[in-house]
GROMACS .gro file of C-alpha atoms in nm:
model
  248
    1MET     CA    1  -1.712  -0.189   1.237
    2ARG     CA    2  -1.729  -0.109   1.658
    3ARG     CA    3  -1.702   0.245   1.794
    4SER     CA    4  -1.651   0.375   2.127
    5PRO     CA    5  -1.853   0.655   2.242
    6ASP     CA    6  -1.745   0.614   2.625
    7ALA     CA    7  -1.498   0.357   2.742
    8GLY     CA    8  -1.757   0.071   2.603
    9TRP     CA    9  -1.720  -0.015   2.234
   10GLU     CA   10  -2.052  -0.112   2.059
   11VAL     CA   11  -2.080  -0.290   1.701
   12THR     CA   12  -2.248  -0.092   1.412
   13LYS     CA   13  -2.210  -0.296   1.161
   14ALA     CA   14  -2.107  -0.623   1.086
   15LEU     CA   15  -1.973  -0.766   0.742
   16PRO     CA   16  -1.998  -1.105   0.626
   17ASN     CA   17  -1.764  -1.375   0.850
   18ASP     CA   18  -1.537  -1.474   0.499
   19GLU     CA   19  -1.474  -1.087   0.443
   20MET     CA   20  -1.105  -0.932   0.614
   21VAL     CA   21  -1.087  -0.565   0.638
   22ILE     CA   22  -0.797  -0.424   0.487
   23ASP     CA   23  -0.845  -0.080   0.594
   24ILE     CA   24  -1.092   0.155   0.634
   25ASP     CA   25  -1.088   0.557   0.456
   26ARG     CA   26  -1.270   0.905   0.555
   27ALA     CA   27  -1.362   1.113   0.260
   28GLY     CA   28  -1.556   1.402   0.412
   29ALA     CA   29  -1.853   1.251   0.555
   30ARG     CA   30  -1.845   0.962   0.334
   31TRP     CA   31  -1.669   0.625   0.498
   32LEU     CA   32  -1.484   0.379   0.303
   33VAL     CA   33  -1.411   0.017   0.395
   34LEU     CA   34  -1.259  -0.199   0.197
   35ALA     CA   35  -1.297  -0.608   0.237
   36ALA     CA   36  -1.129  -0.895   0.080
   37ARG     CA   37  -1.190  -1.264   0.130
   38ILE     CA   38  -0.878  -1.470   0.156
   39LYS     CA   39  -0.706  -1.806   0.225
   40PRO     CA   40  -0.378  -1.915   0.304
   41ALA     CA   41  -0.265  -1.981  -0.052
   42PRO     CA   42   0.032  -2.323  -0.072
   43PHE     CA   43   0.280  -2.130  -0.041
   44PRO     CA   44   0.434  -1.924   0.289
   45GLY     CA   45   0.386  -1.589   0.273
   46LEU     CA   46   0.123  -1.525   0.048
   47VAL     CA   47  -0.244  -1.602  -0.009
   48ASP     CA   48  -0.558  -1.659  -0.222
   49VAL     CA   49  -0.757  -1.345  -0.267
   50ASP     CA   50  -1.092  -1.424  -0.437
   51GLY     CA   51  -1.244  -1.085  -0.479
   52LEU     CA   52  -1.234  -0.712  -0.277
   53LYS     CA   53  -1.549  -0.553  -0.191
   54VAL     CA   54  -1.614  -0.186  -0.156
   55TYR     CA   55  -1.841  -0.068   0.134
   56SER     CA   56  -1.994   0.312   0.203
   57GLY     CA   57  -2.221   0.519   0.448
   58VAL     CA   58  -2.221   0.842   0.589
   59ARG     CA   59  -2.316   0.777   0.927
   60ASP     CA   60  -2.126   0.900   1.202
   61ASP     CA   61  -2.123   0.514   1.334
   62ALA     CA   62  -2.103   0.345   1.036
   63SER     CA   63  -2.405   0.136   1.070
   64ASP     CA   64  -2.512   0.234   0.709
   65LEU     CA   65  -2.210   0.089   0.579
   66ALA     CA   66  -2.345  -0.061   0.186
   67LEU     CA   67  -2.206  -0.310  -0.037
   68LEU     CA   68  -2.040   0.007  -0.379
   69LYS     CA   69  -1.855  -0.183  -0.555
   70THR     CA   70  -1.721  -0.537  -0.575
   71VAL     CA   71  -1.418  -0.643  -0.729
   72ASP     CA   72  -1.341  -1.052  -0.871
   73LEU     CA   73  -1.009  -1.100  -0.857
   74GLN     CA   74  -1.047  -1.530  -0.924
   75HIS     CA   75  -0.825  -1.682  -0.650
   76ARG     CA   76  -0.559  -1.458  -0.801
   77THR     CA   77  -0.203  -1.510  -0.559
   78LEU     CA   78  -0.131  -1.229  -0.370
   79PRO     CA   79   0.201  -1.155  -0.061
   80GLN     CA   80   0.069  -1.172   0.251
   81GLY     CA   81   0.026  -0.769   0.277
   82LEU     CA   82  -0.145  -0.808  -0.025
   83GLY     CA   83  -0.065  -0.443  -0.231
   84THR     CA   84  -0.418  -0.399  -0.242
   85ARG     CA   85  -0.519  -0.116  -0.071
   86GLY     CA   86  -0.760   0.240  -0.100
   87GLN     CA   87  -0.635   0.616   0.000
   88VAL     CA   88  -0.755   0.930   0.011
   89TRP     CA   89  -0.603   1.275  -0.139
   90ALA     CA   90  -0.733   1.542  -0.202
   91GLY     CA   91  -1.071   1.492  -0.172
   92ALA     CA   92  -1.067   1.165  -0.406
   93TYR     CA   93  -1.021   0.806  -0.278
   94TYR     CA   94  -0.839   0.560  -0.453
   95LEU     CA   95  -0.808   0.209  -0.530
   96ASN     CA   96  -0.527  -0.035  -0.614
   97ALA     CA   97  -0.746  -0.401  -0.699
   98VAL     CA   98  -0.354  -0.523  -0.881
   99THR     CA   99  -0.558  -0.602  -1.217
  100ALA     CA  100  -0.746  -0.223  -1.162
  101LEU     CA  101  -0.655   0.111  -1.029
  102GLU     CA  102  -0.984   0.290  -1.026
  103ARG     CA  103  -1.064   0.655  -0.830
  104LEU     CA  104  -1.351   0.774  -0.653
  105ASP     CA  105  -1.554   1.120  -0.635
  106PRO     CA  106  -1.719   1.057  -0.295
  107ALA     CA  107  -1.922   1.326  -0.395
  108THR     CA  108  -2.087   1.167  -0.669
  109LEU     CA  109  -1.987   0.837  -0.681
  110GLN     CA  110  -1.878   0.761  -1.051
  111TRP     CA  111  -1.565   0.583  -1.072
  112GLN     CA  112  -1.270   0.608  -1.300
  113PRO     CA  113  -1.027   0.446  -1.454
  114LEU     CA  114  -0.651   0.474  -1.439
  115GLN     CA  115  -0.448   0.364  -1.705
  116PRO     CA  116  -0.049   0.349  -1.588
  117GLY     CA  117  -0.016   0.075  -1.831
  118HIS     CA  118   0.040  -0.218  -1.660
  119PRO     CA  119  -0.114  -0.410  -1.365
  120VAL     CA  120  -0.043  -0.247  -1.011
  121SER     CA  121   0.119  -0.456  -0.725
  122HIS     CA  122   0.220  -0.111  -0.508
  123PHE     CA  123   0.079   0.213  -0.522
  124ARG     CA  124   0.032   0.493  -0.323
  125VAL     CA  125  -0.032   0.867  -0.307
  126ALA     CA  126   0.261   1.120  -0.170
  127GLU     CA  127   0.198   1.334   0.027
  128PRO     CA  128   0.194   1.708   0.047
  129SER     CA  129   0.259   1.639  -0.377
  130GLY     CA  130  -0.007   1.371  -0.437
  131LEU     CA  131   0.265   1.264  -0.669
  132LEU     CA  132   0.117   0.848  -0.779
  133THR     CA  133   0.359   0.584  -0.768
  134ALA     CA  134   0.254   0.262  -0.959
  135PHE     CA  135   0.466  -0.003  -0.915
  136LEU     CA  136   0.431  -0.415  -1.078
  137ALA     CA  137   0.651  -0.642  -0.868
  138GLN     CA  138   0.781  -0.868  -1.148
  139GLY     CA  139   1.130  -0.904  -1.126
  140MET     CA  140   1.344  -0.762  -1.427
  141PHE     CA  141   1.054  -0.741  -1.562
  142SER     CA  142   0.906  -0.492  -1.315
  143LYS     CA  143   0.765  -0.145  -1.365
  144LEU     CA  144   0.701   0.200  -1.219
  145SER     CA  145   0.501   0.502  -1.294
  146VAL     CA  146   0.424   0.842  -1.180
  147SER     CA  147   0.153   1.042  -1.215
  148ALA     CA  148   0.135   1.416  -1.156
  149ASP     CA  149  -0.174   1.498  -1.276
  150ALA     CA  150  -0.393   1.254  -1.025
  151GLY     CA  151  -0.334   0.996  -1.273
  152LYS     CA  152  -0.434   1.161  -1.608
  153THR     CA  153  -0.150   1.096  -1.800
  154TRP     CA  154   0.153   0.872  -1.662
  155ARG     CA  155   0.563   0.850  -1.708
  156ARG     CA  156   0.736   0.555  -1.691
  157MET     CA  157   1.059   0.564  -1.490
  158GLU     CA  158   1.316   0.272  -1.384
  159THR     CA  159   1.300   0.025  -1.110
  160PRO     CA  160   1.505   0.010  -0.835
  161PRO     CA  161   1.704  -0.341  -0.860
  162TYR     CA  162   1.464  -0.644  -0.751
  163THR     CA  163   1.364  -0.807  -0.489
  164VAL     CA  164   1.206  -0.488  -0.446
  165ASP     CA  165   1.048  -0.459  -0.097
  166ASP     CA  166   0.822  -0.090  -0.181
  167VAL     CA  167   0.901   0.200  -0.376
  168GLN     CA  168   0.738   0.576  -0.323
  169VAL     CA  169   0.826   0.845  -0.508
  170LEU     CA  170   0.763   1.169  -0.255
  171ASP     CA  171   0.811   1.398  -0.571
  172PRO     CA  172   0.925   1.475  -0.848
  173GLN     CA  173   1.287   1.501  -0.734
  174THR     CA  174   1.257   1.279  -0.461
  175ALA     CA  175   1.212   0.901  -0.415
  176GLN     CA  176   1.319   0.587  -0.211
  177ALA     CA  177   1.287   0.158  -0.178
  178THR     CA  178   1.351  -0.075  -0.005
  179ARG     CA  179   1.419  -0.462  -0.152
  180TRP     CA  180   1.586  -0.772  -0.068
  181SER     CA  181   1.929  -0.822  -0.082
  182ALA     CA  182   1.907  -1.270   0.006
  183GLY     CA  183   2.225  -1.404   0.040
  184ALA     CA  184   2.319  -1.744   0.123
  185PHE     CA  185   2.136  -1.818   0.459
  186THR     CA  186   2.028  -1.452   0.458
  187ALA     CA  187   1.834  -1.195   0.342
  188ASN     CA  188   1.863  -0.820   0.443
  189ILE     CA  189   1.730  -0.476   0.398
  190GLU     CA  190   1.854  -0.245   0.162
  191PHE     CA  191   1.713   0.138   0.120
  192LEU     CA  192   1.768   0.334  -0.174
  193ARG     CA  193   1.705   0.656  -0.324
  194TYR     CA  194   1.653   0.720  -0.649
  195ASP     CA  195   1.952   0.939  -0.836
  196LEU     CA  196   1.799   1.202  -1.097
  197ALA     CA  197   2.065   1.281  -1.310
  198GLY     CA  198   2.179   0.944  -1.323
  199GLN     CA  199   1.863   0.751  -1.311
  200THR     CA  200   2.002   0.494  -1.065
  201TRP     CA  201   1.899   0.371  -0.751
  202PRO     CA  202   2.235   0.364  -0.491
  203ARG     CA  203   2.215   0.245  -0.199
  204ILE     CA  204   2.203   0.444   0.165
  205LEU     CA  205   2.215   0.176   0.389
  206GLU     CA  206   2.159  -0.217   0.459
  207ALA     CA  207   2.022  -0.356   0.759
  208ALA     CA  208   2.028  -0.719   0.887
  209PRO     CA  209   1.725  -0.941   0.988
  210GLU     CA  210   1.863  -0.874   1.316
  211ALA     CA  211   1.773  -0.454   1.276
  212CYS     CA  212   1.501  -0.532   1.026
  213ARG     CA  213   1.291  -0.803   0.999
  214ARG     CA  214   1.015  -0.612   0.824
  215THR     CA  215   0.949  -0.338   0.685
  216PHE     CA  216   0.585  -0.089   0.709
  217LYS     CA  217   0.513   0.248   0.668
  218THR     CA  218   0.202   0.554   0.784
  219GLN     CA  219  -0.009   0.593   0.592
  220ASP     CA  220   0.098   0.821   0.413
  221GLY     CA  221   0.431   0.582   0.312
  222ALA     CA  222   0.667   0.889   0.351
  223ALA     CA  223   0.867   0.721   0.669
  224VAL     CA  224   1.012   0.380   0.623
  225PHE     CA  225   1.019   0.152   1.014
  226CYS     CA  226   1.194  -0.207   1.085
  227LEU     CA  227   1.034  -0.472   1.318
  228SER     CA  228   1.342  -0.609   1.464
  229ARG     CA  229   1.421  -0.910   1.578
  230GLY     CA  230   1.394  -0.848   1.935
  231GLY     CA  231   1.066  -0.693   1.883
  232SER     CA  232   1.210  -0.335   1.885
  233ILE     CA  233   1.040  -0.039   1.634
  234LEU     CA  234   1.362   0.189   1.424
  235ARG     CA  235   1.280   0.443   1.145
  236PHE     CA  236   1.501   0.531   0.926
  237ASP     CA  237   1.572   0.853   0.929
  238GLY     CA  238   1.736   0.913   0.529
  239LYS     CA  239   2.068   0.832   0.674
  240GLY     CA  240   2.028   0.602   0.903
  241LEU     CA  241   1.775   0.357   1.127
  242VAL     CA  242   1.740   0.531   1.466
  243VAL     CA  243   1.520   0.397   1.755
  244GLU     CA  244   1.171   0.470   1.778
  245PHE     CA  245   1.048   0.228   2.050
  246ALA     CA  246   1.265  -0.007   2.252
  247ALA     CA  247   1.128  -0.321   2.307
  248ASP     CA  248   1.160  -0.400   2.676
   0.00000   0.00000   0.00000
């Protein structure tokens, strides 16, 4: 961990060399740092994840970070984007460890397991609704569950057609997803929006690799961005792609 009180930077806390920081969250006065032990997998786009660690501390400079939780994934093979993540919502910290989904009370440091009924490859808490999305990307056996009560109860939804890139349920009436539509030689990204009445996922837009080589999102998952082949950043505005940043 580094901080910059002025023009320079100083190291305040060093994690073990074999761990990679996945994300850093702030819950009230507490820092929560998620790290993973990762090495390349035999196939491109995949990584071998041995385990996850959650570190916690309350000093502003994070110098008191200490190990709070360890999750043993036993060299699980995951996509390079991992899917593992932490997110703070309404004062609670949510941890998706793929094989386990848990909620932490930062005040008491007590963990509560959440039970969507399946492993979770994609997890997000939507803002401002607070709706939880738990999605398992597994081809025709994918599963999508949502919770409106902080994970106490869950309901199933129809899943987008595979291969799913990401899915986000924003509120009880609105959900969006991206998926890869593989052709003979290329794979295009498709933007989908959930039709509540028909419980289907109609396509809103299809973008070729020149415009969208990969997608990424803001922290809350509400905005979808594309990285173009030329290095520009495009934003999906609900209807089409607009330029967010134009590469020189």
